[in-house]
Short mmCIF file of C-alpha atoms in Angstrom, two decimals:
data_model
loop_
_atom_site.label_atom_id
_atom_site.label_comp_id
_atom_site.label_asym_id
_atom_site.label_seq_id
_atom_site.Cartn_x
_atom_site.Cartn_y
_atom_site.Cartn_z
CA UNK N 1 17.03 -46.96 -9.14
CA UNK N 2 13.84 -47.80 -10.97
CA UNK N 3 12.42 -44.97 -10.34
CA UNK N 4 15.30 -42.74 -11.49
CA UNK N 5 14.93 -44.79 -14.55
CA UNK N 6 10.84 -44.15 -14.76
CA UNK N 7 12.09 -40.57 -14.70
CA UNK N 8 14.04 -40.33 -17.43
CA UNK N 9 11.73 -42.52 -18.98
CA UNK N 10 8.90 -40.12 -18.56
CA UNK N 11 10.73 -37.14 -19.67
CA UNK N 12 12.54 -38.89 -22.59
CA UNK N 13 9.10 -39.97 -23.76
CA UNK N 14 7.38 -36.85 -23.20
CA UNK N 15 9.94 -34.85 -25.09
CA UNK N 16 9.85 -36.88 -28.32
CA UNK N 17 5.62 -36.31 -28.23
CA UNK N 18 6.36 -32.64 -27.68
CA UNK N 19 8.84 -32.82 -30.70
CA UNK N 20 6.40 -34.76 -32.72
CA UNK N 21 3.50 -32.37 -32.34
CA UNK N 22 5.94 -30.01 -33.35
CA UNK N 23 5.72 -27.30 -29.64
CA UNK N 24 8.76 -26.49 -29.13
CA UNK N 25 7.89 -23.02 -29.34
CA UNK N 26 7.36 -21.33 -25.95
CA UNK N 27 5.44 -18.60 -27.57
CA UNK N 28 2.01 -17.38 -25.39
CA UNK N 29 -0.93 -17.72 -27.47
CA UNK N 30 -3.28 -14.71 -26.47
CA UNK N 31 -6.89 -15.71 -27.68
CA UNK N 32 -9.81 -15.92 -25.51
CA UNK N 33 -9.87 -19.49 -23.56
CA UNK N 34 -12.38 -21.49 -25.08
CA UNK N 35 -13.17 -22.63 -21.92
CA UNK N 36 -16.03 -20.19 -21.85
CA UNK N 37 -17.75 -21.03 -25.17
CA UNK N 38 -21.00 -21.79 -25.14
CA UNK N 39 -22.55 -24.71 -26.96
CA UNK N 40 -26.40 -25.07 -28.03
CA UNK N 41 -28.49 -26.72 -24.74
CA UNK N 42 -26.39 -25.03 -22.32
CA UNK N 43 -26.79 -21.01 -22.32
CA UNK N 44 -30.76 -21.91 -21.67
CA UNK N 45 -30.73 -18.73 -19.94
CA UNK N 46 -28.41 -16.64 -21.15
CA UNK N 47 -25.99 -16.81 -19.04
CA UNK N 48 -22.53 -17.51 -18.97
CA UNK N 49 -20.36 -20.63 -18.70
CA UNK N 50 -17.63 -19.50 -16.47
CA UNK N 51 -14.26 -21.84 -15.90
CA UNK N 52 -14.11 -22.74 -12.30
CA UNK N 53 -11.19 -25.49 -12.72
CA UNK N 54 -9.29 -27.85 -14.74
CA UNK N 55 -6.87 -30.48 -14.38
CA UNK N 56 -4.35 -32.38 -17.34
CA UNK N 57 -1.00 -33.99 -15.69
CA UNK N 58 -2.05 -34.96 -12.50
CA UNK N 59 0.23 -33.74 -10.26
CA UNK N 60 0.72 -30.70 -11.58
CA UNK N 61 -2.44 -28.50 -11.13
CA UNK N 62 -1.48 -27.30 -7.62
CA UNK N 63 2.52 -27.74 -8.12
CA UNK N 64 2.92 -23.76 -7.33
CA UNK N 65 -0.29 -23.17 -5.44
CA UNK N 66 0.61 -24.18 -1.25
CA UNK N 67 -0.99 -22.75 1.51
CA UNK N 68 0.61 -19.72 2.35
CA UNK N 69 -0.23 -18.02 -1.47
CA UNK N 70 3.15 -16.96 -1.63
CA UNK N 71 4.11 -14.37 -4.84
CA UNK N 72 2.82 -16.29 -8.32
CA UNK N 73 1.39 -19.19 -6.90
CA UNK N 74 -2.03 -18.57 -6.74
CA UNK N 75 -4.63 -21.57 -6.31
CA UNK N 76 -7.46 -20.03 -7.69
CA UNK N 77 -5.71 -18.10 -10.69
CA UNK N 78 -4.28 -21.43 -12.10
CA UNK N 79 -7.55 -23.08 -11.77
CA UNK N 80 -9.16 -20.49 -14.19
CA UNK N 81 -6.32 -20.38 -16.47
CA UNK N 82 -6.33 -21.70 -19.87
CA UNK N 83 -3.53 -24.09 -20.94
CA UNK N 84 -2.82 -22.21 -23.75
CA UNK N 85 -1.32 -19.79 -21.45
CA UNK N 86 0.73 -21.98 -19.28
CA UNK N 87 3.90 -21.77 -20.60
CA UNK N 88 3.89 -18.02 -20.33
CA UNK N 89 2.39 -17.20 -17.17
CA UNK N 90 4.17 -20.62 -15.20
CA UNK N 91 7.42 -21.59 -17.28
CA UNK N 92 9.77 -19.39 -14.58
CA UNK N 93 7.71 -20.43 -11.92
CA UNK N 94 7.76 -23.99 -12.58
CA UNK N 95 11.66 -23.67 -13.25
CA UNK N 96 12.72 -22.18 -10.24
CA UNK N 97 10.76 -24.56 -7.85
CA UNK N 98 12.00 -27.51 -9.63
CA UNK N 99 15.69 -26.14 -9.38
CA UNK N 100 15.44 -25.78 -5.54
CA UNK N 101 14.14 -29.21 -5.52
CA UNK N 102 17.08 -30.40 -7.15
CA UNK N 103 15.88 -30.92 -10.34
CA UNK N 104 18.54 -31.61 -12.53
CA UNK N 105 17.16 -30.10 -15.65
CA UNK N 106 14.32 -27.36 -14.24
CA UNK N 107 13.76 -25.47 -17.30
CA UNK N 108 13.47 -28.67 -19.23
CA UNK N 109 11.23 -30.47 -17.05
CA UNK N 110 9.04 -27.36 -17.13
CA UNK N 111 8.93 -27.59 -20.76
CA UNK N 112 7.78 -31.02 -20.63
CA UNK N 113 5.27 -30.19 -17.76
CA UNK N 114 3.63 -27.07 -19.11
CA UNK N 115 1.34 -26.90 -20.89
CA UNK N 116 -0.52 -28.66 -18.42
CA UNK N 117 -2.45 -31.33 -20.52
CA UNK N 118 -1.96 -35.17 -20.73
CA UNK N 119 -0.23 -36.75 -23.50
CA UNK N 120 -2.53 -39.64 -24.74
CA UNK N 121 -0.99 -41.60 -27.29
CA UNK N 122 -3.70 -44.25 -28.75
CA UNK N 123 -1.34 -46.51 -30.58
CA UNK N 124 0.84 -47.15 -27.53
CA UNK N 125 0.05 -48.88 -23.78
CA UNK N 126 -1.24 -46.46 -21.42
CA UNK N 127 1.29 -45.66 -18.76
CA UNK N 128 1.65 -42.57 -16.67
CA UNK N 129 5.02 -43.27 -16.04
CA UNK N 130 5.80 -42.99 -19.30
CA UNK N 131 3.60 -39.92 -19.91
CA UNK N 132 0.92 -41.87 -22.18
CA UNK N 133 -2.83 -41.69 -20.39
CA UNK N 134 -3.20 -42.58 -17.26
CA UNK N 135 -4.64 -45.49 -15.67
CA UNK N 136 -7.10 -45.70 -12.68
CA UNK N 137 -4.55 -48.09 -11.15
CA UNK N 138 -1.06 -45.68 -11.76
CA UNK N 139 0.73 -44.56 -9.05
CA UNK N 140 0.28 -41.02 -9.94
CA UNK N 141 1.74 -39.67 -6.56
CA UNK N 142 5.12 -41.67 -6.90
CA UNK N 143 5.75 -40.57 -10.58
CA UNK N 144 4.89 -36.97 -9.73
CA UNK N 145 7.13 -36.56 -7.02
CA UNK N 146 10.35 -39.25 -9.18
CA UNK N 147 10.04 -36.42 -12.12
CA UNK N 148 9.62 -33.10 -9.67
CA UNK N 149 12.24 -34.11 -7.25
CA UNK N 150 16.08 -34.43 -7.80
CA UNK N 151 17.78 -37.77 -7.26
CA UNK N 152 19.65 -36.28 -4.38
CA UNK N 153 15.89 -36.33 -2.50
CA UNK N 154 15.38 -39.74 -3.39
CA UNK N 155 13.88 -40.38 0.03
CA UNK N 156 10.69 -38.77 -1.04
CA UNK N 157 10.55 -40.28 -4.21
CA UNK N 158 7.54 -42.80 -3.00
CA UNK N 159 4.99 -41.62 -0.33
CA UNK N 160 4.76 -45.41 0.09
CA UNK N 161 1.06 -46.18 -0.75
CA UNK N 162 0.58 -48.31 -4.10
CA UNK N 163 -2.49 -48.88 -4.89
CA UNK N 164 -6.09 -48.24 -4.16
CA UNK N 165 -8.28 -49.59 -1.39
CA UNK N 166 -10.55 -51.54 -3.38
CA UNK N 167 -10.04 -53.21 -6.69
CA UNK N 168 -11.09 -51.41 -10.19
CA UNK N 169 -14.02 -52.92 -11.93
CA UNK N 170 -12.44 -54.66 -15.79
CA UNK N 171 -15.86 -53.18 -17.16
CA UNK N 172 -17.84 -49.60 -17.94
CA UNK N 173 -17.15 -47.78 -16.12
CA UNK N 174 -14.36 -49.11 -14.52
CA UNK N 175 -13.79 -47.50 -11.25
CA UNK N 176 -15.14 -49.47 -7.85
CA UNK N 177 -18.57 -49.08 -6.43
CA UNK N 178 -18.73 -46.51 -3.50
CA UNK N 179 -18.07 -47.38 0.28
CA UNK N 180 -21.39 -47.88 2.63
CA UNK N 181 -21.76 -47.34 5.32
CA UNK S 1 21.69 -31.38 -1.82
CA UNK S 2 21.27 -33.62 1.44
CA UNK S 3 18.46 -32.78 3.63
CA UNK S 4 19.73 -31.04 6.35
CA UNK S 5 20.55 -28.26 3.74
CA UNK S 6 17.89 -28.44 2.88
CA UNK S 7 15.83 -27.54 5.63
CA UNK S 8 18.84 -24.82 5.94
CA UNK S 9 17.12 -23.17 2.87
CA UNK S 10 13.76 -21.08 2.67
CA UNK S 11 13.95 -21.64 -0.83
CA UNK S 12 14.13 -24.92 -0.83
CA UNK S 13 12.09 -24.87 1.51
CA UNK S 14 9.46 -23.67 -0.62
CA UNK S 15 10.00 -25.89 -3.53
CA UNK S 16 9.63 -28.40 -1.53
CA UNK S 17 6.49 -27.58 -0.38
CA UNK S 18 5.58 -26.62 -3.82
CA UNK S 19 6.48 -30.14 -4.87
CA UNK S 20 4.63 -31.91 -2.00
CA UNK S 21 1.48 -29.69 -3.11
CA UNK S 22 2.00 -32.11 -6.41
CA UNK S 23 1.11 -34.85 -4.63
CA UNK S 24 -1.67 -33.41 -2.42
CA UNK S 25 -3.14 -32.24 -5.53
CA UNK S 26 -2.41 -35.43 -7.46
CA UNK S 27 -5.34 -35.93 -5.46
CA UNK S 28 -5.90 -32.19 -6.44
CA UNK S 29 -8.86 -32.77 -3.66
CA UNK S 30 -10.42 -29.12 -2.13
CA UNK S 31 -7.62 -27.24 -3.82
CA UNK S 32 -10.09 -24.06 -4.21
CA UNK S 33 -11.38 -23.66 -7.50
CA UNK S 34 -12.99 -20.76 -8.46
CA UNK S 35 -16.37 -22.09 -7.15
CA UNK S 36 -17.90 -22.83 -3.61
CA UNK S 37 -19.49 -25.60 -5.56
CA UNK S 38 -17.47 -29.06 -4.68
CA UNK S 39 -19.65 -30.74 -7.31
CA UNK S 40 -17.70 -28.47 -9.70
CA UNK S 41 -14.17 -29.33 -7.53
CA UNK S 42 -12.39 -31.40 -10.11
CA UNK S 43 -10.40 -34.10 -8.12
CA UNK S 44 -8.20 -36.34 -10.86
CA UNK S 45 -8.17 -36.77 -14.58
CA UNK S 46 -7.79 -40.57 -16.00
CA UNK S 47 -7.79 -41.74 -19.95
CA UNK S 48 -6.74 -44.78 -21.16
CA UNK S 49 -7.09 -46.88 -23.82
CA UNK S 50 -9.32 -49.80 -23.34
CA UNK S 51 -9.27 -51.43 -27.03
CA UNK S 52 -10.47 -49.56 -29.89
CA UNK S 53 -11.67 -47.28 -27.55
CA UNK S 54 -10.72 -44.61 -25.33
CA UNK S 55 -11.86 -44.15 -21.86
CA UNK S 56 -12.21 -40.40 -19.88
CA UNK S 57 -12.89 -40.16 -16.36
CA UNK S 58 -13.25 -37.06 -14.81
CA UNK S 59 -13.66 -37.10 -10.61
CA UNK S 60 -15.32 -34.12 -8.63
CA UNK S 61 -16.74 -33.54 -5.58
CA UNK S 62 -14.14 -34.64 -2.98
CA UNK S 63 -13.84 -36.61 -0.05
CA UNK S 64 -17.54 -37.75 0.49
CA UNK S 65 -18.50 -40.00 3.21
CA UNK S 66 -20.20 -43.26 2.96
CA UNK S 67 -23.94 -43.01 3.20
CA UNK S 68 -25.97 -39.71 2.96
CA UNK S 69 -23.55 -37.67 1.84
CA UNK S 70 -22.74 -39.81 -1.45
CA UNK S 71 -26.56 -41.06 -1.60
CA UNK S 72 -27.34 -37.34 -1.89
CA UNK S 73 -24.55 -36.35 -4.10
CA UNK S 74 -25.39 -34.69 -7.65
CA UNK S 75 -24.11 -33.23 -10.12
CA UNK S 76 -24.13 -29.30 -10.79
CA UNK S 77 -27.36 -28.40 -13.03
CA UNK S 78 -26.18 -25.28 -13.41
CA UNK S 79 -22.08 -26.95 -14.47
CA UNK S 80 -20.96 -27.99 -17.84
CA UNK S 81 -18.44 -30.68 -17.31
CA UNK S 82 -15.86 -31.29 -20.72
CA UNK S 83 -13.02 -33.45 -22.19
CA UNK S 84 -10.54 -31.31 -23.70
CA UNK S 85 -8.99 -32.53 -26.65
CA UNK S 86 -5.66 -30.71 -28.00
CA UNK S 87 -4.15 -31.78 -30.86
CA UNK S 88 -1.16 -29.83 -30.68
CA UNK S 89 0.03 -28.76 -27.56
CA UNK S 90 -0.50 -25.54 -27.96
CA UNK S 91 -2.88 -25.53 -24.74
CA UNK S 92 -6.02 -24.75 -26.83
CA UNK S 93 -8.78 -27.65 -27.20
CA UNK S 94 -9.61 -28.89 -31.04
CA UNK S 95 -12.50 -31.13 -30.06
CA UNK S 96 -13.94 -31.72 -26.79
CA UNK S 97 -16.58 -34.13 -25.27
CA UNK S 98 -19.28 -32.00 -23.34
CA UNK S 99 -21.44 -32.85 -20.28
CA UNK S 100 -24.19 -30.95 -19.58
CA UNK S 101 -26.56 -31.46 -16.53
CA UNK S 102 -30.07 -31.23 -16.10
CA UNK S 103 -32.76 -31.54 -13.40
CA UNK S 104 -31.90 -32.36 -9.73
CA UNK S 105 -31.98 -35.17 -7.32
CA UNK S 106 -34.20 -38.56 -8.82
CA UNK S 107 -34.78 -36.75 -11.75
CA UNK S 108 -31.40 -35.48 -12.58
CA UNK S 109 -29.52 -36.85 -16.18
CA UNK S 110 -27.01 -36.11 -18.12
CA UNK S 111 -26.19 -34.84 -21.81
CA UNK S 112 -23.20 -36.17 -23.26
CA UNK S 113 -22.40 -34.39 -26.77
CA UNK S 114 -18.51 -35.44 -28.91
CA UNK S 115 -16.36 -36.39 -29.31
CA UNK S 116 -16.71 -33.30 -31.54
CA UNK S 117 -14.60 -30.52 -32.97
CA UNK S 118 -14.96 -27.38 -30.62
CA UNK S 119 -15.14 -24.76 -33.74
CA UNK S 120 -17.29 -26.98 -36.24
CA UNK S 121 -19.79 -24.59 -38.27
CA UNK S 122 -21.57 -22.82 -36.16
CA UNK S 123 -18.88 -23.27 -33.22
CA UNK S 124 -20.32 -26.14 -31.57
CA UNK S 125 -20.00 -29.97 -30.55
CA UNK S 126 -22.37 -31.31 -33.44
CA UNK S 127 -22.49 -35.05 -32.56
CA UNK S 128 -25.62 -35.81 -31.91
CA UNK S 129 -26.08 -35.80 -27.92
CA UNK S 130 -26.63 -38.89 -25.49
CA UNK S 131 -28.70 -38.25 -22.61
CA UNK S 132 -28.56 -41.04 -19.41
CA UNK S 133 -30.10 -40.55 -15.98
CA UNK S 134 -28.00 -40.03 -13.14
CA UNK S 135 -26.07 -43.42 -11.82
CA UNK S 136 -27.25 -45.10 -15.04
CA UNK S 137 -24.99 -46.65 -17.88
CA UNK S 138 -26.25 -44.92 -21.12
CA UNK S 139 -25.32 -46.61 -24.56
CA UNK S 140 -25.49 -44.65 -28.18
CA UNK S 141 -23.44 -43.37 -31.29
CA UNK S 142 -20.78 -46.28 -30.34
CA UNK S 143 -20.40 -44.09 -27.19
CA UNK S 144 -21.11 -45.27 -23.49
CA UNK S 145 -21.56 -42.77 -20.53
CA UNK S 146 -21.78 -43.13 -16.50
CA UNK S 147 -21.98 -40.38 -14.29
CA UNK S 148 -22.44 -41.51 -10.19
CA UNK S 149 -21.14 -42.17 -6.96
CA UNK S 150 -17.67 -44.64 -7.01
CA UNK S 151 -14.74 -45.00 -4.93
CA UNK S 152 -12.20 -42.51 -4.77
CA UNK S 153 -10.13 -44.55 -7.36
CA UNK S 154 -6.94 -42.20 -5.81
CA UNK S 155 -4.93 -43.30 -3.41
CA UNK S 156 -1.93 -41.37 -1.05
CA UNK S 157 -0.20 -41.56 2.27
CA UNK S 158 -1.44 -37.66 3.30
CA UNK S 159 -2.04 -37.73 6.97
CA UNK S 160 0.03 -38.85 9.93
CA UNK S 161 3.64 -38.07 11.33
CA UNK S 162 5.38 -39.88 8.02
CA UNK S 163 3.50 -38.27 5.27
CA UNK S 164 2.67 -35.80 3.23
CA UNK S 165 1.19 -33.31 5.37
CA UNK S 166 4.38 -34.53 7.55
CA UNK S 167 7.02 -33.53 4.92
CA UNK S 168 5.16 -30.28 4.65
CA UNK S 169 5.13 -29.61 8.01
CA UNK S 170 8.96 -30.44 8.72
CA UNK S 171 10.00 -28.30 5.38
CA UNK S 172 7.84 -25.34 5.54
CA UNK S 173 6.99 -25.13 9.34
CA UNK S 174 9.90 -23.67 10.89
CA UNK S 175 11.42 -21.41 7.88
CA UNK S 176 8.21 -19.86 6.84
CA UNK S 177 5.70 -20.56 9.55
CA UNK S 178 3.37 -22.32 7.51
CA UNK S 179 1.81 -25.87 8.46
CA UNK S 180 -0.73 -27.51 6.65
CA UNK S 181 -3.32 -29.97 8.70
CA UNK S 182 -1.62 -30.88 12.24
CA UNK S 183 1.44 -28.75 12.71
CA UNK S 184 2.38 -31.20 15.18
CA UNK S 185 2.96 -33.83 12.53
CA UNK S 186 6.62 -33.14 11.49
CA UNK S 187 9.27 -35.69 9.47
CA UNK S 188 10.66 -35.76 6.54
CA UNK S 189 9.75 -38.92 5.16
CA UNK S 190 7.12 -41.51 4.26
CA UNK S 191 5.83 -43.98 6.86
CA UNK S 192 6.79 -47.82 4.93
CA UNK S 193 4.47 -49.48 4.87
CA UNK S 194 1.65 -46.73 4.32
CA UNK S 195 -1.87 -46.55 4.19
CA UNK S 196 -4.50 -45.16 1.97
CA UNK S 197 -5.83 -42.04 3.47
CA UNK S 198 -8.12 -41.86 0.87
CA UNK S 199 -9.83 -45.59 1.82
CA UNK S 200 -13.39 -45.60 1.95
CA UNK S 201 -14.08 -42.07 0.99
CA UNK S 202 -15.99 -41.87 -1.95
CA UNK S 203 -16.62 -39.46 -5.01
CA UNK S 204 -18.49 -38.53 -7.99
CA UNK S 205 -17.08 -39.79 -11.05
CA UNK S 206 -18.45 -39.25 -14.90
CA UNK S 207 -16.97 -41.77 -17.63
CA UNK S 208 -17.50 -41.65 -21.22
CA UNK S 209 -15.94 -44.65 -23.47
CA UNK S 210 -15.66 -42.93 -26.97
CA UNK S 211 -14.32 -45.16 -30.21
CA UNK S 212 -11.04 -43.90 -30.88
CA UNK S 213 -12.37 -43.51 -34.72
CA UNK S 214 -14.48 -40.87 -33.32
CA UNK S 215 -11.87 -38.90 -31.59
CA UNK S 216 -9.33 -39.27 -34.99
CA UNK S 217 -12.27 -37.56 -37.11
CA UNK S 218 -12.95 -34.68 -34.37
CA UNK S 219 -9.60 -33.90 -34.56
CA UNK S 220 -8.00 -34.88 -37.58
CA UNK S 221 -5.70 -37.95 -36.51
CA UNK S 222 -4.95 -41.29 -37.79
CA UNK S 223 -6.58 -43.80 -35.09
CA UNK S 224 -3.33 -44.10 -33.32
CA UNK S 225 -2.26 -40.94 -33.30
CA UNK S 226 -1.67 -38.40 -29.96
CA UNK S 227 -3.55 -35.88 -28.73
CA UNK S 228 -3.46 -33.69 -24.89
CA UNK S 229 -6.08 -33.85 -23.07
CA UNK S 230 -7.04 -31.94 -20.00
CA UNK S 231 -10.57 -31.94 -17.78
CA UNK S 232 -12.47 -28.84 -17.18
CA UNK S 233 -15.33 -28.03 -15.29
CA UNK S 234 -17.65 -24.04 -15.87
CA UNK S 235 -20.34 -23.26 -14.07
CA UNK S 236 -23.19 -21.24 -15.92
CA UNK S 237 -24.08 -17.53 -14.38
#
């Protein structure tokens, strides 16, 4: 039940940011990805900087991308892709696998999902759950699968796991000292 | 739907799959960029606020074991590692904060330039750039930067006969043929209690703390205002 409720939370919240910052509009911006701009410093040999991968909503990088490479959902391609052209090349994608999950609004989870970049609002708690940020200590997995998976499926809403193995420094930078040996 | 239909249904079947990948790349762990370099792999995306500033942390290189393989770890001198800042959703970044890499092994360090517009005058970052060895905390221009080995800070029940990999299995085996780490592992649900099978695997993690004033003026928002971020790592040819 809480969970359902961090659902609608999270999609709720997520929709009034998206209406705030005014995208409703599921047009597919066409310019070059700025991804591959080069900055002073870094072409030192005049070269290229070429996008290898990227990552916004966690969860969502690999949502269409499984093993077998099946029709759209290609690892690799999303990787390289620029946000900007999310909504066009994944909207139908992202629709039709959240329908078969039961998803009981796929086109309008995909609109909050795509494109694929976190909301951070810095006047307001961070909370993944909420889509605001998200904090070392969020249980990323749990949310992902609560939002992508119909209540009908509520079995796999949690894979169980709730926190990480060792405890997050309060300072810079934050996340724990690596395991020795 | 209950799940006995769905297992009736390939479809399904796939969506579930699809929606189990989520998690696994939640973790986003090895999920083939466009690079054989897994110092380029980007494994999870955090920001939060932390006062009046903001915190990024970016994770790469996946799954490293304890000792030489994290004592050796480096970053890519030949990857630019960035921050992107949108300020409208419209999937294209307004301001950006850019790591660049240089040197190798003792001697490697980082450049951190931003939180700066992406198309100022002459199309670059123009804050003035912060450079800190590797594994050291670097302090300058209200900005403070960390790039070095950590603990995987993610954390997800992905291996064993009530997991991820098992949900996978039991959904996509037997309607598609397709199995993901031991086919042999095959339910569809989550062991309770569960266990980290990320614990005690480590990573490389770069964190910049950037004043939230500084992020406003890049991309011309009030200091609580909302902006979309995503992490993105290139690799110079």
């Amino acid at each position: 039940m809480i969970r359902i409720k961090t659902t609608t939370a999270f999609i709720a919240a997520f929709a009034l940011v998206a209406l705030a910052s005014g995208c409703e509009s599921t047009d597919s911006p066409t310019t070059p990805h700025d991804g591959a701009e080069l900055y002073p410093g870094f072409d030192q040999d005049g070269g290229k900087a070429v996008q290898v991968d990227r990552m916004g909503i966690p969860a969502l990088n690999t949502v269409f991308n499984h093993p077998s490479g099946i029709g759209p959902f290609d690892k690799k391609a999303y990787n390289v892709a620029s946000p900007a052209d999310d909504l066009a090349s994944y909207f139908d994608v992202f629709a039709l696998v959240l329908g078969v999950v039961a998803n009981e609004d796929p086109e309008g989870t995909a609109g909050v999902l795509l494109p694929d970049a976190l909301p951070v609002n810095m006047g307001a708690p961070t909370n993944f759950a909420m889509l605001n940020g998200r904090n070392l200590a969020d249980d990323a997995t749990d949310v992902a699968l609560s939002v992508v998976i119909g209540p009908s499926l509520d079995f796999l809403h949690s894979d169980n796991v709730d926190e990480n193995d060792r405890a997050f420094r309060s300072e810079f930078p934050y996340v724990a000292p690596p395991h020795t040996p | 739907m209950n799940r006995f239909l769905l297992l009736a249904r390939p479809l399904a079947v796939v969506g579930l799959l699809a929606a189990a990948g989520v998690a696994i790349s939640a973790a986003d762990h090895a999920d083939s960029p466009a690079t054989s370099q897994a110092n380029l792999d980007i494994n999870d995306l955090y920001v939060f606020n932390q006062g009046s500033n903001v915190v990024f942390v970016m994770t790469v290189n996946p799954l490293l074991s304890p000792g030489e393989s994290t004592n050796d770890a480096r970053l890519n001198p030949n990857g630019l590692y960035e921050f992107k800042l949108d300020r409208e959703r419209d999937g294209r970044a307004d301001a950006a904060i850019r790591i660049s890499v240089r040197g190798t092994g003792d001697n490697q360090t980082i450049r951190v330039r931003g939180p700066g517009p992406v198309r100022g005058s002459n199309g670059a970052v123009s804050a003035p750039p912060l450079d800190v060895p590797f594994n050291d905390i670097g302090r300058g221009g209200g900005l403070k930067a960390w790039a070095g080995p950590s603990d995987d800070p993610f954390f997800i029940n992905l291996f064993g006969d009530q997991s991820l990999t098992s949900v996978l299995n039991a959904a996509f085996g037997g309607a598609l043929g397709q199995t993901v780490g031991d086919p042999a592992e095959q339910s569809l649900s989550f062991e309770d209690p569960a266990v980290d099978d990320l614990r005690g695997l480590n990573v490389l993690s770069i964190v910049v703390e950037a004043p939230k004033s500084q992020i406003a003026d890049a991309l011309g928002i009030p200091a609580d205002g909302t902006f979309f971020a995503w992490a993105e790592t290139s690799e110079l040819r």
